[in-house]
Tab-separated table of C-alpha atoms in Angstrom:
chain	number	residue	atom	x	y	z
A	1	THR	CA	109.617	21.154	-33.802
A	2	GLN	CA	112.169	22.832	-36.049
A	3	LEU	CA	110.862	24.886	-38.923
A	4	LEU	CA	114.167	25.082	-40.789
A	5	GLU	CA	115.261	21.911	-42.589
A	6	GLN	CA	118.900	21.511	-43.505
A	7	SER	CA	120.306	19.132	-46.077
A	8	PRO	CA	122.291	17.069	-46.123
A	9	GLN	CA	122.214	16.019	-42.483
A	10	PHE	CA	125.694	14.474	-42.761
A	11	LEU	CA	128.415	15.148	-45.322
A	12	SER	CA	131.870	13.616	-45.505
A	13	ILE	CA	134.165	14.708	-48.342
A	14	GLN	CA	137.823	14.798	-49.269
A	15	GLU	CA	139.982	17.850	-48.659
A	16	GLY	CA	139.942	20.172	-51.659
A	17	GLU	CA	136.400	19.346	-52.802
A	18	ASN	CA	133.528	21.824	-52.974
A	19	LEU	CA	130.204	21.442	-51.137
A	20	THR	CA	126.856	23.137	-50.631
A	21	VAL	CA	124.585	22.985	-47.591
A	22	TYR	CA	120.929	23.984	-47.902
A	23	CYS	CA	118.557	25.520	-45.377
A	24	ASN	CA	114.861	25.533	-46.295
A	25	SER	CA	111.654	26.714	-44.666
A	26	SER	CA	108.063	27.518	-45.504
A	27	SER	CA	108.318	30.567	-43.234
A	28	VAL	CA	109.635	34.017	-44.106
A	29	PHE	CA	112.410	35.406	-41.908
A	30	SER	CA	113.623	38.958	-41.393
A	31	SER	CA	117.193	37.673	-41.604
A	32	LEU	CA	119.050	34.402	-41.580
A	33	GLN	CA	122.252	33.516	-39.759
A	34	TRP	CA	124.789	30.735	-40.211
A	35	TYR	CA	126.728	29.298	-37.266
A	36	ARG	CA	129.448	26.694	-36.823
A	37	GLN	CA	129.568	24.621	-33.676
A	38	GLU	CA	132.492	22.523	-32.446
A	39	PRO	CA	132.011	19.619	-29.989
A	40	GLY	CA	131.630	20.857	-26.430
A	41	GLU	CA	131.269	24.484	-27.473
A	42	GLY	CA	128.478	26.903	-28.257
A	43	PRO	CA	127.567	27.982	-31.799
A	44	VAL	CA	129.727	30.740	-33.279
A	45	LEU	CA	128.176	33.202	-35.718
A	46	LEU	CA	129.658	33.137	-39.228
A	47	VAL	CA	127.396	35.551	-41.105
A	48	THR	CA	123.999	37.245	-41.180
A	49	VAL	CA	122.139	37.730	-44.483
A	50	VAL	CA	119.358	40.263	-44.476
A	51	THR	CA	118.136	41.132	-47.963
A	52	GLY	CA	116.362	38.677	-50.280
A	53	GLY	CA	118.849	37.506	-52.915
A	54	GLU	CA	121.820	38.737	-50.901
A	55	VAL	CA	125.166	36.987	-51.359
A	56	LYS	CA	127.968	37.290	-48.798
A	57	LYS	CA	131.471	35.867	-49.033
A	58	LEU	CA	133.738	34.988	-46.147
A	59	LYS	CA	137.029	33.725	-47.595
A	60	ARG	CA	136.145	30.292	-49.077
A	61	LEU	CA	132.556	30.396	-47.779
A	62	THR	CA	129.701	31.886	-49.826
A	63	PHE	CA	126.292	32.464	-48.249
A	64	GLN	CA	123.099	33.243	-50.158
A	65	PHE	CA	119.656	34.288	-48.921
A	66	GLY	CA	116.763	33.252	-51.143
A	67	ASP	CA	114.733	35.893	-52.970
A	68	ALA	CA	111.631	34.999	-50.951
A	69	ARG	CA	113.603	35.075	-47.658
A	70	LYS	CA	112.609	31.492	-46.881
A	71	ASP	CA	115.790	29.633	-47.715
A	72	SER	CA	119.545	29.952	-47.740
A	73	SER	CA	122.638	28.099	-48.884
A	74	LEU	CA	126.237	27.825	-47.754
A	75	HIS	CA	128.862	26.914	-50.344
A	76	ILE	CA	132.418	25.998	-49.345
A	77	THR	CA	135.163	25.991	-51.959
A	78	ALA	CA	138.243	23.807	-51.596
A	79	ALA	CA	137.228	22.394	-48.213
A	80	GLN	CA	139.916	22.020	-45.560
A	81	PRO	CA	140.018	19.817	-42.436
A	82	GLY	CA	139.539	22.954	-40.324
A	83	ASP	CA	136.066	23.333	-41.869
A	84	THR	CA	134.916	20.219	-40.008
A	85	GLY	CA	132.030	20.916	-37.637
A	86	LEU	CA	128.285	21.236	-37.199
A	87	TYR	CA	126.812	23.967	-39.409
A	88	LEU	CA	123.558	25.539	-38.285
A	89	CYS	CA	121.282	28.024	-39.980
A	90	ALA	CA	118.979	30.151	-37.830
A	91	GLY	CA	116.160	32.477	-38.782
A	92	GLU	CA	115.093	35.646	-37.030
A	93	GLY	CA	111.402	36.436	-36.868
A	94	PHE	CA	109.862	39.861	-37.260
A	95	GLY	CA	109.562	42.032	-34.167
A	96	ASN	CA	111.392	39.703	-31.796
A	97	GLU	CA	114.877	38.427	-31.041
A	98	LYS	CA	114.075	34.719	-30.897
A	99	LEU	CA	116.133	32.474	-33.185
A	100	THR	CA	114.709	29.401	-34.905
A	101	PHE	CA	117.544	27.006	-35.645
A	102	GLY	CA	117.801	24.472	-38.432
A	103	THR	CA	118.288	20.752	-37.987
A	104	GLY	CA	122.051	21.018	-38.567
A	105	THR	CA	124.577	19.619	-41.057
A	106	ARG	CA	127.525	17.694	-39.683
A	107	LEU	CA	130.453	18.199	-42.031
A	108	THR	CA	133.624	16.096	-41.981
A	109	ILE	CA	136.564	16.940	-44.214
A	110	ILE	CA	138.953	14.039	-44.726
A	111	PRO	CA	142.616	15.016	-45.122
B	1	GLY	CA	137.106	36.014	-20.056
B	2	ALA	CA	134.586	38.364	-21.557
B	3	GLY	CA	132.287	35.727	-23.031
B	4	VAL	CA	129.101	34.089	-21.792
B	5	SER	CA	129.876	31.747	-18.911
B	6	GLN	CA	127.736	28.746	-17.966
B	7	SER	CA	128.011	26.484	-14.952
B	8	PRO	CA	128.263	23.679	-14.280
B	9	ARG	CA	129.663	22.371	-17.574
B	10	TYR	CA	128.365	18.898	-16.784
B	11	LYS	CA	125.555	17.830	-14.498
B	12	VAL	CA	124.410	14.303	-13.746
B	13	ALA	CA	121.222	13.852	-11.754
B	14	LYS	CA	118.876	11.039	-10.891
B	15	ARG	CA	115.377	11.059	-12.293
B	16	GLY	CA	113.129	13.079	-10.009
B	17	GLN	CA	115.821	15.404	-8.684
B	18	ASP	CA	115.749	19.163	-9.176
B	19	VAL	CA	118.625	20.906	-11.002
B	20	ALA	CA	119.698	24.530	-11.433
B	21	LEU	CA	121.803	25.776	-14.330
B	22	ARG	CA	123.536	29.152	-14.211
B	23	CYS	CA	124.340	31.662	-16.950
B	24	ASP	CA	126.586	34.717	-16.620
B	25	PRO	CA	126.011	36.894	-19.707
B	26	ILE	CA	128.429	39.343	-21.234
B	27	SER	CA	128.525	42.480	-19.109
B	28	GLY	CA	126.108	45.102	-20.352
B	29	HIS	CA	124.069	42.727	-22.489
B	30	VAL	CA	120.382	43.423	-22.110
B	31	SER	CA	118.911	40.279	-23.660
B	32	LEU	CA	119.471	36.739	-22.440
B	33	PHE	CA	118.279	33.551	-24.097
B	34	TRP	CA	118.058	29.871	-23.121
B	35	TYR	CA	118.095	27.092	-25.723
B	36	GLN	CA	117.920	23.289	-25.433
B	37	GLN	CA	120.021	21.191	-27.802
B	38	ALA	CA	119.371	17.469	-28.104
B	39	LEU	CA	122.184	15.237	-29.314
B	40	GLY	CA	122.901	15.761	-33.011
B	41	GLN	CA	120.217	18.410	-33.467
B	42	GLY	CA	120.004	22.181	-33.682
B	43	PRO	CA	119.218	24.240	-30.561
B	44	GLU	CA	115.574	24.905	-29.730
B	45	PHE	CA	114.421	28.120	-28.091
B	46	LEU	CA	113.206	27.897	-24.501
B	47	THR	CA	112.822	31.424	-23.144
B	48	TYR	CA	114.262	34.930	-23.218
B	49	PHE	CA	114.673	37.968	-21.010
B	50	GLN	CA	115.131	41.624	-21.620
B	51	ASN	CA	116.791	42.864	-18.445
B	52	GLU	CA	114.800	41.183	-15.655
B	53	ALA	CA	111.595	40.837	-17.660
B	54	GLN	CA	110.827	37.428	-19.140
B	55	LEU	CA	109.349	38.422	-22.503
B	56	ASP	CA	108.838	34.999	-24.051
B	57	LYS	CA	108.656	31.583	-22.393
B	58	SER	CA	106.791	29.847	-25.163
B	59	GLY	CA	109.524	27.228	-25.647
B	60	LEU	CA	109.561	25.871	-22.112
B	61	PRO	CA	108.492	22.206	-22.467
B	62	SER	CA	106.443	21.997	-19.276
B	63	ASP	CA	105.744	23.696	-15.983
B	64	ARG	CA	108.700	21.786	-14.539
B	65	PHE	CA	110.956	24.300	-16.291
B	66	PHE	CA	111.419	27.712	-14.711
B	67	ALA	CA	113.841	30.522	-15.539
B	68	GLU	CA	114.639	33.722	-13.717
B	69	ARG	CA	116.895	36.755	-14.037
B	70	PRO	CA	116.030	38.752	-10.925
B	71	GLU	CA	118.594	41.566	-11.269
B	72	GLY	CA	118.807	41.654	-15.037
B	73	SER	CA	122.222	40.004	-15.169
B	74	VAL	CA	122.817	36.400	-14.083
B	75	SER	CA	120.094	33.921	-15.019
B	76	THR	CA	119.165	30.523	-13.632
B	77	LEU	CA	117.263	27.785	-15.436
B	78	LYS	CA	115.653	25.395	-12.981
B	79	ILE	CA	114.206	22.021	-13.847
B	80	GLN	CA	112.082	20.299	-11.229
B	81	ARG	CA	111.435	16.565	-10.960
B	82	THR	CA	113.811	15.821	-13.830
B	83	GLN	CA	112.973	13.141	-16.375
B	84	GLN	CA	115.189	11.262	-18.797
B	85	GLU	CA	113.910	13.272	-21.763
B	86	ASP	CA	115.368	16.390	-20.126
B	87	SER	CA	118.861	15.088	-20.956
B	88	ALA	CA	120.378	17.606	-23.380
B	89	VAL	CA	122.834	20.469	-23.644
B	90	TYR	CA	121.385	23.713	-22.334
B	91	LEU	CA	122.826	26.768	-24.079
B	92	CYS	CA	122.662	30.348	-22.884
B	93	ALA	CA	123.197	33.365	-25.153
B	94	SER	CA	123.227	37.102	-24.591
B	95	SER	CA	122.993	40.147	-26.841
B	96	LEU	CA	122.962	43.930	-26.651
B	97	GLY	CA	119.266	43.528	-27.207
B	98	VAL	CA	118.583	46.553	-29.321
B	99	TYR	CA	116.121	45.526	-31.985
B	100	ARG	CA	117.277	47.200	-35.167
B	101	GLY	CA	114.077	46.464	-37.017
B	102	TYR	CA	114.285	45.282	-40.595
B	103	GLY	CA	117.851	44.199	-41.044
B	104	GLY	CA	118.400	41.968	-38.105
B	105	ASN	CA	118.918	42.155	-34.395
B	106	GLN	CA	122.143	42.475	-32.474
B	107	PRO	CA	124.025	39.159	-32.678
B	108	GLN	CA	123.656	36.577	-29.946
B	109	HIS	CA	126.816	35.313	-28.224
B	110	PHE	CA	126.619	31.759	-26.924
B	111	GLY	CA	128.160	30.066	-23.926
B	112	ASP	CA	129.590	26.561	-24.163
B	113	GLY	CA	126.512	25.053	-22.531
B	114	THR	CA	125.709	22.722	-19.649
B	115	ARG	CA	125.446	19.049	-20.566
B	116	LEU	CA	122.689	17.562	-18.414
B	117	SER	CA	122.350	13.810	-18.069
B	118	ILE	CA	119.410	12.313	-16.214
B	119	LEU	CA	119.883	8.728	-15.048
């Protein structure tokens, strides 16, 4: 059972377009992480957001943590084929190191 | 390399056989985690160790699953009497393990996983 729901589950867009992926939960997390996973590889950490309302930018990627620390979004500007992959959000609980992963968003950027 | 290493990368077993999956964490990492990832889904937590102590095994699906880390370094995930629903990618991750309190833990570094197929 996964407590973090991501939407959309699949997204296929043209190169150069913008997109947003959402990560929602009814649970509060101490922090939220975003990962990208390529086929046959493990997830690779992109960013950690910690404070409610926090916004972090990583080149063309913008990450936001919701004010109530229950949800997050990932916005990609001018998507490129290299952005293709499985995007995963993951929440950290309080007082432990266990990660709860989201259901995943499979993104395909068409050249 | 200096990353988390998992072996074997692929494992095919017949239903009812026992399997053992190995994880070599990054040197010096205190915490070690096992996750199960079904096809097309996000990883799900199985268990985690701090050094040799298994602090949380709440995610293990049944008593057929057993994990150990006897010397606080290499870990083995064992599945007994495998069933078809055990087919998945098993991911291992390690971290420095120092809980920083409010503001997030040390990041987890993932291996490339073992893809287990039960026939």
